[in-house]
Tab-separated table of C-alpha atoms in Angstrom:
chain	number	residue	atom	x	y	z
A	1	UNK	CA	210.223	2.806	139.995
A	2	UNK	CA	209.783	6.264	141.381
A	3	UNK	CA	208.899	9.703	140.090
A	4	UNK	CA	212.555	10.770	139.837
A	5	UNK	CA	213.633	7.927	137.515
A	6	UNK	CA	215.777	9.145	134.636
A	7	UNK	CA	214.765	8.561	131.030
A	8	UNK	CA	217.507	5.931	130.521
A	9	UNK	CA	216.276	3.983	133.552
A	10	UNK	CA	212.719	4.043	132.257
A	11	UNK	CA	213.764	2.906	128.780
A	12	UNK	CA	215.882	-0.018	129.976
A	13	UNK	CA	213.340	-1.050	132.542
A	14	UNK	CA	210.367	-0.965	130.148
A	15	UNK	CA	212.076	-2.845	127.322
A	16	UNK	CA	214.233	-5.415	129.120
A	17	UNK	CA	214.161	-5.596	132.901
A	18	UNK	CA	210.449	-5.216	133.581
A	19	UNK	CA	209.274	-6.314	130.149
A	20	UNK	CA	205.499	-5.893	130.014
A	21	UNK	CA	204.852	-9.464	128.999
A	22	UNK	CA	207.622	-11.537	130.518
A	23	UNK	CA	207.729	-9.978	133.932
A	24	UNK	CA	204.460	-8.122	134.415
A	25	UNK	CA	202.004	-10.317	132.456
A	26	UNK	CA	200.331	-7.341	130.806
A	27	UNK	CA	198.965	-7.940	127.320
A	28	UNK	CA	199.154	-11.718	127.286
A	29	UNK	CA	195.955	-12.246	125.273
A	30	UNK	CA	197.099	-10.542	122.045
A	31	UNK	CA	200.611	-11.832	122.743
A	32	UNK	CA	199.376	-15.413	122.551
A	33	UNK	CA	196.622	-14.764	120.022
A	34	UNK	CA	198.567	-12.863	117.340
A	35	UNK	CA	201.973	-14.497	117.557
A	36	UNK	CA	201.611	-17.384	115.164
A	37	UNK	CA	203.096	-15.446	112.210
A	38	UNK	CA	205.963	-12.970	112.244
A	39	UNK	CA	204.407	-10.318	109.979
A	40	UNK	CA	201.104	-10.065	111.856
A	41	UNK	CA	203.073	-9.980	115.096
A	42	UNK	CA	205.148	-7.052	113.832
A	43	UNK	CA	201.982	-5.204	112.717
A	44	UNK	CA	200.371	-5.740	116.106
A	45	UNK	CA	203.542	-4.557	117.838
A	46	UNK	CA	203.661	-1.338	115.799
A	47	UNK	CA	200.004	-0.591	116.498
A	48	UNK	CA	200.538	-1.157	120.226
A	49	UNK	CA	203.594	1.153	120.364
A	50	UNK	CA	201.561	3.885	118.669
A	51	UNK	CA	198.474	3.528	120.853
A	52	UNK	CA	200.420	3.137	124.105
A	53	UNK	CA	202.438	6.307	123.449
A	54	UNK	CA	199.360	8.351	122.533
A	55	UNK	CA	197.265	6.936	125.382
A	56	UNK	CA	199.979	7.737	127.945
A	57	UNK	CA	200.130	11.330	126.727
A	58	UNK	CA	196.381	11.942	126.586
A	59	UNK	CA	195.554	10.158	129.835
A	60	UNK	CA	198.271	12.117	131.641
A	61	UNK	CA	196.681	15.356	130.442
A	62	UNK	CA	193.182	14.163	131.372
A	63	UNK	CA	194.331	13.128	134.829
A	64	UNK	CA	196.375	16.250	135.553
A	65	UNK	CA	194.044	18.924	134.160
A	66	UNK	CA	190.552	17.411	134.487
A	67	UNK	CA	190.360	14.683	137.120
A	68	UNK	CA	192.668	16.058	139.824
A	69	UNK	CA	191.381	19.691	139.811
A	70	UNK	CA	187.798	18.405	140.026
A	71	UNK	CA	188.710	15.844	142.748
A	72	UNK	CA	187.422	13.057	140.555
A	73	UNK	CA	190.514	10.873	140.719
A	74	UNK	CA	188.460	7.891	141.924
A	75	UNK	CA	186.990	7.803	138.406
A	76	UNK	CA	190.412	7.181	136.848
A	77	UNK	CA	189.673	3.668	135.607
A	78	UNK	CA	186.470	4.719	133.823
A	79	UNK	CA	188.035	7.865	132.368
A	80	UNK	CA	191.111	6.015	131.112
A	81	UNK	CA	189.218	3.190	129.436
A	82	UNK	CA	186.949	5.739	127.723
A	83	UNK	CA	189.954	7.710	126.474
A	84	UNK	CA	191.581	4.535	125.169
A	85	UNK	CA	188.411	3.320	123.427
A	86	UNK	CA	187.846	6.696	121.750
A	87	UNK	CA	191.517	6.982	120.843
A	88	UNK	CA	191.605	3.592	119.167
A	89	UNK	CA	188.463	4.486	117.217
A	90	UNK	CA	190.023	7.784	116.064
A	91	UNK	CA	193.310	6.153	115.092
A	92	UNK	CA	191.335	3.626	113.088
A	93	UNK	CA	189.368	6.303	111.216
A	94	UNK	CA	192.471	8.431	110.660
A	95	UNK	CA	194.510	5.547	109.261
A	96	UNK	CA	191.621	4.435	107.063
A	97	UNK	CA	191.420	7.913	105.469
A	98	UNK	CA	195.081	8.883	105.223
A	99	UNK	CA	197.303	5.761	105.360
A	100	UNK	CA	195.130	3.004	103.880
A	101	UNK	CA	198.118	0.685	103.349
A	102	UNK	CA	198.979	0.590	107.054
A	103	UNK	CA	195.276	0.320	107.893
A	104	UNK	CA	194.821	-2.795	105.819
A	105	UNK	CA	198.050	-4.280	107.196
A	106	UNK	CA	196.837	-3.908	110.780
A	107	UNK	CA	193.324	-5.055	109.946
A	108	UNK	CA	191.374	-6.549	112.818
A	109	UNK	CA	194.123	-5.956	115.369
A	110	UNK	CA	193.428	-2.235	115.670
A	111	UNK	CA	190.016	-2.450	117.407
A	112	UNK	CA	191.322	-5.291	119.587
A	113	UNK	CA	193.896	-2.982	121.153
A	114	UNK	CA	191.128	-1.412	123.266
A	115	UNK	CA	191.011	-4.561	125.360
A	116	UNK	CA	194.784	-5.000	125.515
A	117	UNK	CA	195.629	-4.802	129.187
A	118	UNK	CA	199.107	-3.492	128.416
A	119	UNK	CA	197.575	-0.200	127.256
A	120	UNK	CA	195.361	0.339	130.309
A	121	UNK	CA	198.159	-1.081	132.450
A	122	UNK	CA	200.775	1.422	131.308
A	123	UNK	CA	198.404	4.317	131.910
A	124	UNK	CA	197.534	3.105	135.422
A	125	UNK	CA	201.207	2.523	136.213
A	126	UNK	CA	202.085	6.056	135.039
A	127	UNK	CA	199.601	7.387	137.587
A	128	UNK	CA	200.826	5.028	140.279
A	129	UNK	CA	204.478	6.023	139.789
A	130	UNK	CA	203.582	9.765	139.677
A	131	UNK	CA	205.422	10.220	136.382
A	132	UNK	CA	205.545	13.643	134.719
A	133	UNK	CA	204.445	14.161	131.115
A	134	UNK	CA	207.764	13.282	129.458
A	135	UNK	CA	208.333	10.220	131.659
A	136	UNK	CA	204.798	8.965	130.939
A	137	UNK	CA	205.198	9.256	127.180
A	138	UNK	CA	208.622	7.596	127.252
A	139	UNK	CA	207.303	4.777	129.444
A	140	UNK	CA	204.342	4.314	127.088
A	141	UNK	CA	206.415	4.194	123.893
A	142	UNK	CA	209.199	2.010	125.281
A	143	UNK	CA	206.688	-0.266	126.995
A	144	UNK	CA	205.162	-0.746	123.540
A	145	UNK	CA	208.634	-1.495	122.158
A	146	UNK	CA	209.103	-4.127	124.859
A	147	UNK	CA	205.775	-5.639	123.807
A	148	UNK	CA	206.866	-5.634	120.155
A	149	UNK	CA	210.206	-7.262	121.014
A	150	UNK	CA	208.391	-9.956	122.987
A	151	UNK	CA	205.739	-10.690	120.372
A	152	UNK	CA	208.280	-10.796	117.498
A	153	UNK	CA	210.602	-13.140	119.427
A	154	UNK	CA	207.641	-15.333	120.275
A	155	UNK	CA	206.393	-15.415	116.662
A	156	UNK	CA	209.785	-16.449	115.302
A	157	UNK	CA	210.088	-19.218	117.884
A	158	UNK	CA	206.538	-20.429	117.264
A	159	UNK	CA	207.109	-20.677	113.509
A	160	UNK	CA	209.825	-23.235	114.320
A	161	UNK	CA	207.951	-24.961	117.155
A	162	UNK	CA	205.053	-25.671	114.791
A	163	UNK	CA	207.151	-28.434	113.214
A	164	UNK	CA	208.336	-29.907	116.504
A	165	UNK	CA	207.108	-33.177	117.913
A	166	UNK	CA	205.233	-32.545	121.148
A	167	UNK	CA	202.486	-34.494	122.975
A	168	UNK	CA	199.052	-34.222	121.374
A	169	UNK	CA	197.476	-32.653	124.473
A	170	UNK	CA	199.888	-29.720	124.295
A	171	UNK	CA	198.597	-28.640	120.893
A	172	UNK	CA	197.697	-24.957	120.505
A	173	UNK	CA	197.899	-22.744	123.556
A	174	UNK	CA	199.743	-24.995	126.029
A	175	UNK	CA	202.834	-25.304	123.855
A	176	UNK	CA	202.751	-21.541	123.270
A	177	UNK	CA	202.570	-20.946	127.023
A	178	UNK	CA	205.494	-23.239	127.734
A	179	UNK	CA	207.496	-21.525	124.969
A	180	UNK	CA	206.671	-18.154	126.505
A	181	UNK	CA	207.777	-19.486	129.876
A	182	UNK	CA	211.161	-20.454	128.463
A	183	UNK	CA	211.602	-17.023	126.822
A	184	UNK	CA	210.651	-15.474	130.177
A	185	UNK	CA	213.412	-17.541	131.756
A	186	UNK	CA	215.877	-15.944	129.345
A	187	UNK	CA	214.535	-12.489	130.191
A	188	UNK	CA	215.065	-13.230	133.878
A	189	UNK	CA	218.754	-12.732	133.133
A	190	UNK	CA	218.080	-9.007	132.761
A	191	UNK	CA	216.586	-8.772	136.214
A	192	UNK	CA	220.102	-8.985	137.634
A	193	UNK	CA	220.933	-5.729	135.883
A	194	UNK	CA	221.188	-2.913	138.391
A	195	UNK	CA	220.743	0.610	137.110
A	196	UNK	CA	221.875	3.273	139.479
B	1	UNK	CA	169.240	-23.988	129.266
B	2	UNK	CA	169.001	-25.490	132.735
B	3	UNK	CA	171.070	-24.648	135.792
B	4	UNK	CA	172.761	-28.029	136.066
B	5	UNK	CA	174.107	-27.810	132.534
B	6	UNK	CA	175.289	-24.239	133.127
B	7	UNK	CA	177.091	-25.401	136.266
B	8	UNK	CA	178.912	-28.127	134.356
B	9	UNK	CA	179.776	-25.737	131.514
B	10	UNK	CA	181.164	-23.060	133.808
B	11	UNK	CA	183.305	-25.373	135.878
B	12	UNK	CA	184.450	-27.961	133.360
B	13	UNK	CA	183.391	-28.220	129.740
B	14	UNK	CA	183.353	-24.499	128.977
B	15	UNK	CA	185.685	-23.260	131.716
B	16	UNK	CA	186.611	-19.601	131.048
B	17	UNK	CA	190.367	-20.061	131.442
B	18	UNK	CA	191.112	-23.666	130.560
B	19	UNK	CA	188.734	-24.072	127.612
B	20	UNK	CA	187.758	-20.609	126.375
B	21	UNK	CA	191.326	-19.364	127.015
B	22	UNK	CA	190.182	-15.948	128.281
B	23	UNK	CA	191.611	-13.725	130.983
B	24	UNK	CA	195.084	-15.240	131.076
B	25	UNK	CA	197.023	-12.144	132.195
B	26	UNK	CA	195.655	-11.971	135.717
B	27	UNK	CA	195.558	-15.756	136.004
B	28	UNK	CA	199.312	-15.971	135.572
B	29	UNK	CA	200.267	-12.758	137.345
B	30	UNK	CA	198.591	-12.958	140.716
B	31	UNK	CA	198.524	-16.678	141.497
B	32	UNK	CA	201.488	-16.666	143.876
B	33	UNK	CA	199.551	-17.049	147.138
B	34	UNK	CA	196.195	-18.541	148.056
B	35	UNK	CA	195.053	-15.223	149.522
B	36	UNK	CA	195.568	-13.432	146.186
B	37	UNK	CA	193.895	-16.216	144.219
B	38	UNK	CA	190.741	-16.337	146.327
B	39	UNK	CA	190.530	-12.533	146.522
B	40	UNK	CA	190.899	-12.076	142.774
B	41	UNK	CA	188.542	-14.978	142.011
B	42	UNK	CA	185.724	-13.626	144.141
B	43	UNK	CA	186.219	-10.050	142.906
B	44	UNK	CA	185.807	-11.285	139.338
B	45	UNK	CA	182.837	-13.462	140.348
B	46	UNK	CA	181.001	-10.495	141.885
B	47	UNK	CA	181.789	-8.121	139.012
B	48	UNK	CA	180.896	-10.730	136.392
B	49	UNK	CA	177.540	-11.525	138.030
B	50	UNK	CA	176.568	-7.849	138.407
B	51	UNK	CA	177.608	-7.002	134.840
B	52	UNK	CA	175.770	-10.023	133.453
B	53	UNK	CA	172.545	-9.004	135.200
B	54	UNK	CA	172.739	-5.343	134.139
B	55	UNK	CA	173.708	-6.089	130.553
B	56	UNK	CA	171.010	-8.711	130.258
B	57	UNK	CA	168.451	-6.199	131.603
B	58	UNK	CA	169.360	-3.538	129.057
B	59	UNK	CA	170.077	-5.905	126.172
B	60	UNK	CA	166.974	-4.853	124.208
B	61	UNK	CA	167.650	-1.105	124.318
B	62	UNK	CA	171.377	-1.146	123.427
B	63	UNK	CA	172.008	-0.081	119.817
B	64	UNK	CA	174.032	-2.792	118.138
B	65	UNK	CA	176.759	-0.485	116.797
B	66	UNK	CA	177.927	0.881	120.119
B	67	UNK	CA	177.283	-2.185	122.276
B	68	UNK	CA	180.963	-2.774	123.082
B	69	UNK	CA	181.410	0.772	124.378
B	70	UNK	CA	178.351	0.348	126.624
B	71	UNK	CA	179.577	-3.026	127.916
B	72	UNK	CA	182.945	-1.498	128.785
B	73	UNK	CA	181.288	1.409	130.612
B	74	UNK	CA	179.069	-0.908	132.683
B	75	UNK	CA	182.056	-3.100	133.525
B	76	UNK	CA	184.256	-0.114	134.415
B	77	UNK	CA	181.537	1.145	136.769
B	78	UNK	CA	181.363	-2.124	138.711
B	79	UNK	CA	185.144	-2.508	138.750
B	80	UNK	CA	185.487	0.944	140.288
B	81	UNK	CA	182.928	0.041	142.974
B	82	UNK	CA	184.760	-3.177	143.866
B	83	UNK	CA	188.150	-1.433	143.750
B	84	UNK	CA	187.035	1.267	146.190
B	85	UNK	CA	185.354	-1.285	148.490
B	86	UNK	CA	188.524	-3.382	148.620
B	87	UNK	CA	190.672	-0.327	149.342
B	88	UNK	CA	188.357	0.548	152.208
B	89	UNK	CA	187.740	-2.855	153.802
B	90	UNK	CA	190.556	-5.252	152.741
B	91	UNK	CA	193.519	-2.926	152.097
B	92	UNK	CA	195.989	-5.849	152.259
B	93	UNK	CA	194.319	-7.509	149.267
B	94	UNK	CA	194.089	-4.254	147.356
B	95	UNK	CA	197.812	-3.700	147.917
B	96	UNK	CA	198.958	-7.146	146.881
B	97	UNK	CA	196.787	-7.298	143.733
B	98	UNK	CA	197.760	-3.727	142.826
B	99	UNK	CA	197.075	-2.738	139.262
B	100	UNK	CA	195.291	-6.001	138.488
B	101	UNK	CA	192.047	-4.924	140.197
B	102	UNK	CA	191.410	-1.951	137.860
B	103	UNK	CA	192.627	-4.155	135.009
B	104	UNK	CA	189.560	-6.393	135.475
B	105	UNK	CA	187.930	-3.833	133.149
B	106	UNK	CA	189.812	-5.321	130.216
B	107	UNK	CA	189.552	-8.918	131.433
B	108	UNK	CA	188.267	-10.739	128.379
B	109	UNK	CA	186.078	-13.091	130.447
B	110	UNK	CA	183.590	-10.377	131.371
B	111	UNK	CA	183.305	-8.754	127.962
B	112	UNK	CA	183.319	-12.209	126.366
B	113	UNK	CA	180.376	-13.437	128.451
B	114	UNK	CA	178.486	-10.195	127.790
B	115	UNK	CA	178.949	-10.654	124.055
B	116	UNK	CA	178.399	-14.411	123.906
B	117	UNK	CA	175.724	-14.990	126.545
B	118	UNK	CA	173.936	-12.030	128.170
B	119	UNK	CA	173.075	-10.431	124.855
B	120	UNK	CA	170.822	-13.337	123.960
B	121	UNK	CA	169.583	-14.655	127.302
B	122	UNK	CA	167.134	-13.514	130.016
B	123	UNK	CA	168.213	-12.107	133.384
B	124	UNK	CA	167.893	-15.324	135.412
B	125	UNK	CA	170.070	-17.404	133.096
B	126	UNK	CA	172.641	-14.593	132.867
B	127	UNK	CA	172.798	-14.348	136.659
B	128	UNK	CA	173.598	-18.060	137.027
B	129	UNK	CA	176.009	-17.872	134.095
B	130	UNK	CA	177.906	-15.129	135.943
B	131	UNK	CA	178.063	-17.166	139.140
B	132	UNK	CA	179.159	-20.418	137.510
B	133	UNK	CA	181.673	-18.865	135.122
B	134	UNK	CA	183.053	-16.863	138.056
B	135	UNK	CA	183.298	-20.054	140.119
B	136	UNK	CA	185.098	-21.779	137.246
B	137	UNK	CA	187.583	-18.909	137.130
B	138	UNK	CA	188.067	-18.982	140.914
B	139	UNK	CA	188.684	-22.750	140.859
B	140	UNK	CA	191.425	-22.382	138.247
B	141	UNK	CA	193.039	-19.559	140.236
B	142	UNK	CA	192.968	-21.655	143.420
B	143	UNK	CA	194.487	-24.649	141.585
B	144	UNK	CA	197.291	-22.495	140.174
B	145	UNK	CA	197.953	-20.898	143.568
B	146	UNK	CA	198.099	-24.201	145.408
B	147	UNK	CA	200.438	-25.782	142.834
B	148	UNK	CA	202.787	-22.803	142.561
B	149	UNK	CA	202.883	-22.145	146.290
B	150	UNK	CA	203.446	-25.761	147.258
B	151	UNK	CA	206.116	-26.590	144.676
B	152	UNK	CA	207.731	-23.166	144.852
B	153	UNK	CA	207.857	-22.449	148.558
B	154	UNK	CA	206.665	-25.653	150.209
B	155	UNK	CA	203.809	-23.884	151.955
B	156	UNK	CA	200.019	-23.879	151.776
B	157	UNK	CA	197.512	-21.064	152.274
B	158	UNK	CA	199.862	-18.120	152.826
B	159	UNK	CA	197.934	-15.025	153.871
B	160	UNK	CA	194.918	-17.059	154.992
B	161	UNK	CA	196.104	-19.715	157.450
B	162	UNK	CA	198.379	-18.942	160.441
B	163	UNK	CA	198.172	-15.195	159.852
B	164	UNK	CA	200.577	-13.253	162.030
B	165	UNK	CA	199.237	-9.753	161.712
B	166	UNK	CA	195.675	-9.812	160.363
B	167	UNK	CA	194.502	-11.218	157.045
B	168	UNK	CA	196.988	-11.190	154.157
B	169	UNK	CA	200.129	-11.681	156.229
B	170	UNK	CA	202.150	-14.706	157.319
B	171	UNK	CA	203.384	-17.542	155.168
B	172	UNK	CA	200.803	-20.273	155.823
B	173	UNK	CA	201.515	-23.875	156.801
B	174	UNK	CA	205.005	-25.066	155.891
B	175	UNK	CA	204.897	-28.577	154.469
B	176	UNK	CA	208.583	-28.725	153.586
B	177	UNK	CA	211.283	-26.074	154.111
B	178	UNK	CA	211.166	-23.226	151.623
B	179	UNK	CA	214.778	-23.658	150.512
B	180	UNK	CA	213.978	-27.062	148.975
B	181	UNK	CA	211.230	-25.591	146.777
B	182	UNK	CA	211.617	-24.849	143.060
B	183	UNK	CA	211.704	-21.087	143.493
B	184	UNK	CA	211.351	-20.634	139.743
B	185	UNK	CA	207.649	-21.563	139.968
B	186	UNK	CA	206.860	-18.466	141.995
B	187	UNK	CA	208.502	-16.289	139.330
B	188	UNK	CA	206.783	-15.239	136.055
B	189	UNK	CA	208.102	-18.271	134.177
B	190	UNK	CA	206.298	-20.544	136.642
B	191	UNK	CA	203.021	-18.818	135.790
B	192	UNK	CA	203.406	-19.524	132.081
B	193	UNK	CA	204.446	-23.139	132.524
B	194	UNK	CA	201.898	-24.062	135.217
B	195	UNK	CA	199.037	-22.637	133.158
B	196	UNK	CA	200.348	-24.383	130.029
B	197	UNK	CA	200.393	-27.724	131.809
B	198	UNK	CA	196.913	-27.194	133.308
B	199	UNK	CA	195.437	-26.398	129.879
B	200	UNK	CA	197.189	-29.433	128.384
B	201	UNK	CA	195.733	-31.606	131.150
B	202	UNK	CA	192.264	-30.193	130.449
B	203	UNK	CA	192.602	-30.873	126.706
B	204	UNK	CA	193.703	-34.434	127.510
B	205	UNK	CA	190.742	-35.059	129.820
B	206	UNK	CA	188.208	-33.566	127.404
B	207	UNK	CA	189.622	-35.587	124.502
B	208	UNK	CA	189.498	-38.807	126.524
B	209	UNK	CA	185.888	-38.241	127.551
B	210	UNK	CA	184.941	-37.494	123.933
B	211	UNK	CA	186.674	-40.646	122.722
B	212	UNK	CA	184.849	-42.654	125.342
B	213	UNK	CA	181.528	-41.180	124.255
B	214	UNK	CA	182.280	-41.909	120.610
B	215	UNK	CA	183.288	-45.490	121.417
B	216	UNK	CA	180.081	-45.978	123.382
B	217	UNK	CA	177.988	-44.601	120.514
B	218	UNK	CA	179.779	-46.928	118.098
B	219	UNK	CA	179.117	-49.941	120.299
B	220	UNK	CA	175.472	-49.090	120.523
B	221	UNK	CA	175.284	-48.689	116.767
B	222	UNK	CA	176.915	-52.070	116.229
B	223	UNK	CA	174.614	-53.669	118.793
B	224	UNK	CA	171.636	-52.179	116.958
B	225	UNK	CA	172.961	-53.462	113.602
B	226	UNK	CA	173.428	-56.963	114.962
């Protein structure tokens, strides 16, 4: 993708064509770890959408107005991970104070988002593609939606697979990985889509 | 804990990818050519060893509440160093791994070892832990690369053997023509399925060896009873 991509292109690409999990392998750990039940998967997805959107916005500002003017752009990785860690902490405190119901629904998954590579990945990709502010935020939010779509699909399939009869050695992660592979095969169909 | 046991743990019984199930994203994403696999494996090995040593050195002065933030900062520092070094000296590798080099910061292996091992162990043990866990990771990457490259494109060692234009180019040794390969294995789906099968194989082997041990113990018990 390039800096002059339109919003529609970014949305379609982030959700379907270049889905963060099925074609870019970003965020696989929480994807495999939190996808055994549909409701936790949905909670995780919502939290990721929120954090990815906010992180894209704040990191864009940090990069454009602090790092580039000071010629510190080689410190991007450190700056971004700090912003994300602080952001997740703030979101956690804010939700705990003002929306306790959502806070308790998300539970342990909130702090874990810091180490979700989809979040750091989207921020690094925004910089790499030279996106402007609006493009970055849209890419962040829709990338999160792609993640949520993937994790919810996966959770609904896994709830069924749990009753299937597969070899003993495939118990746990292997069967989840093979399932994910088959869903990825379905998503490959979107890669034929050409957006002008 | 002695070195021999650590070696066995890192490579087999407590392998970071196949047993601890950490750091899967990069494992599946970049294992399409041997060059990528070896480059990524050694980058992680170096970063993991350095972080283990530093974190183990400062383990007594880190306040417990903010330890994760400090771990992440130390890791991010080393990742930036390696990233810049690769850009300067092996630009081909830096280009083909792309965003996955800076993403080593959030690779669960490094933060997992810091939390589970370096916090409680002296510098020497942490140093060897870094090397052996890194080697275990590299071995898995190399396995995945060889399988996916061979079955997918019928070649071996692309980017390393028979390079046409410096390191990182060329398509390696062709064992059978590329058009007979299962191209799907070089695509994302191949990453998921190959890793799934490798983990299943590992679980099978570990279960068999445990059963054998249990059977042996039982025999000995019966022999003692008789």
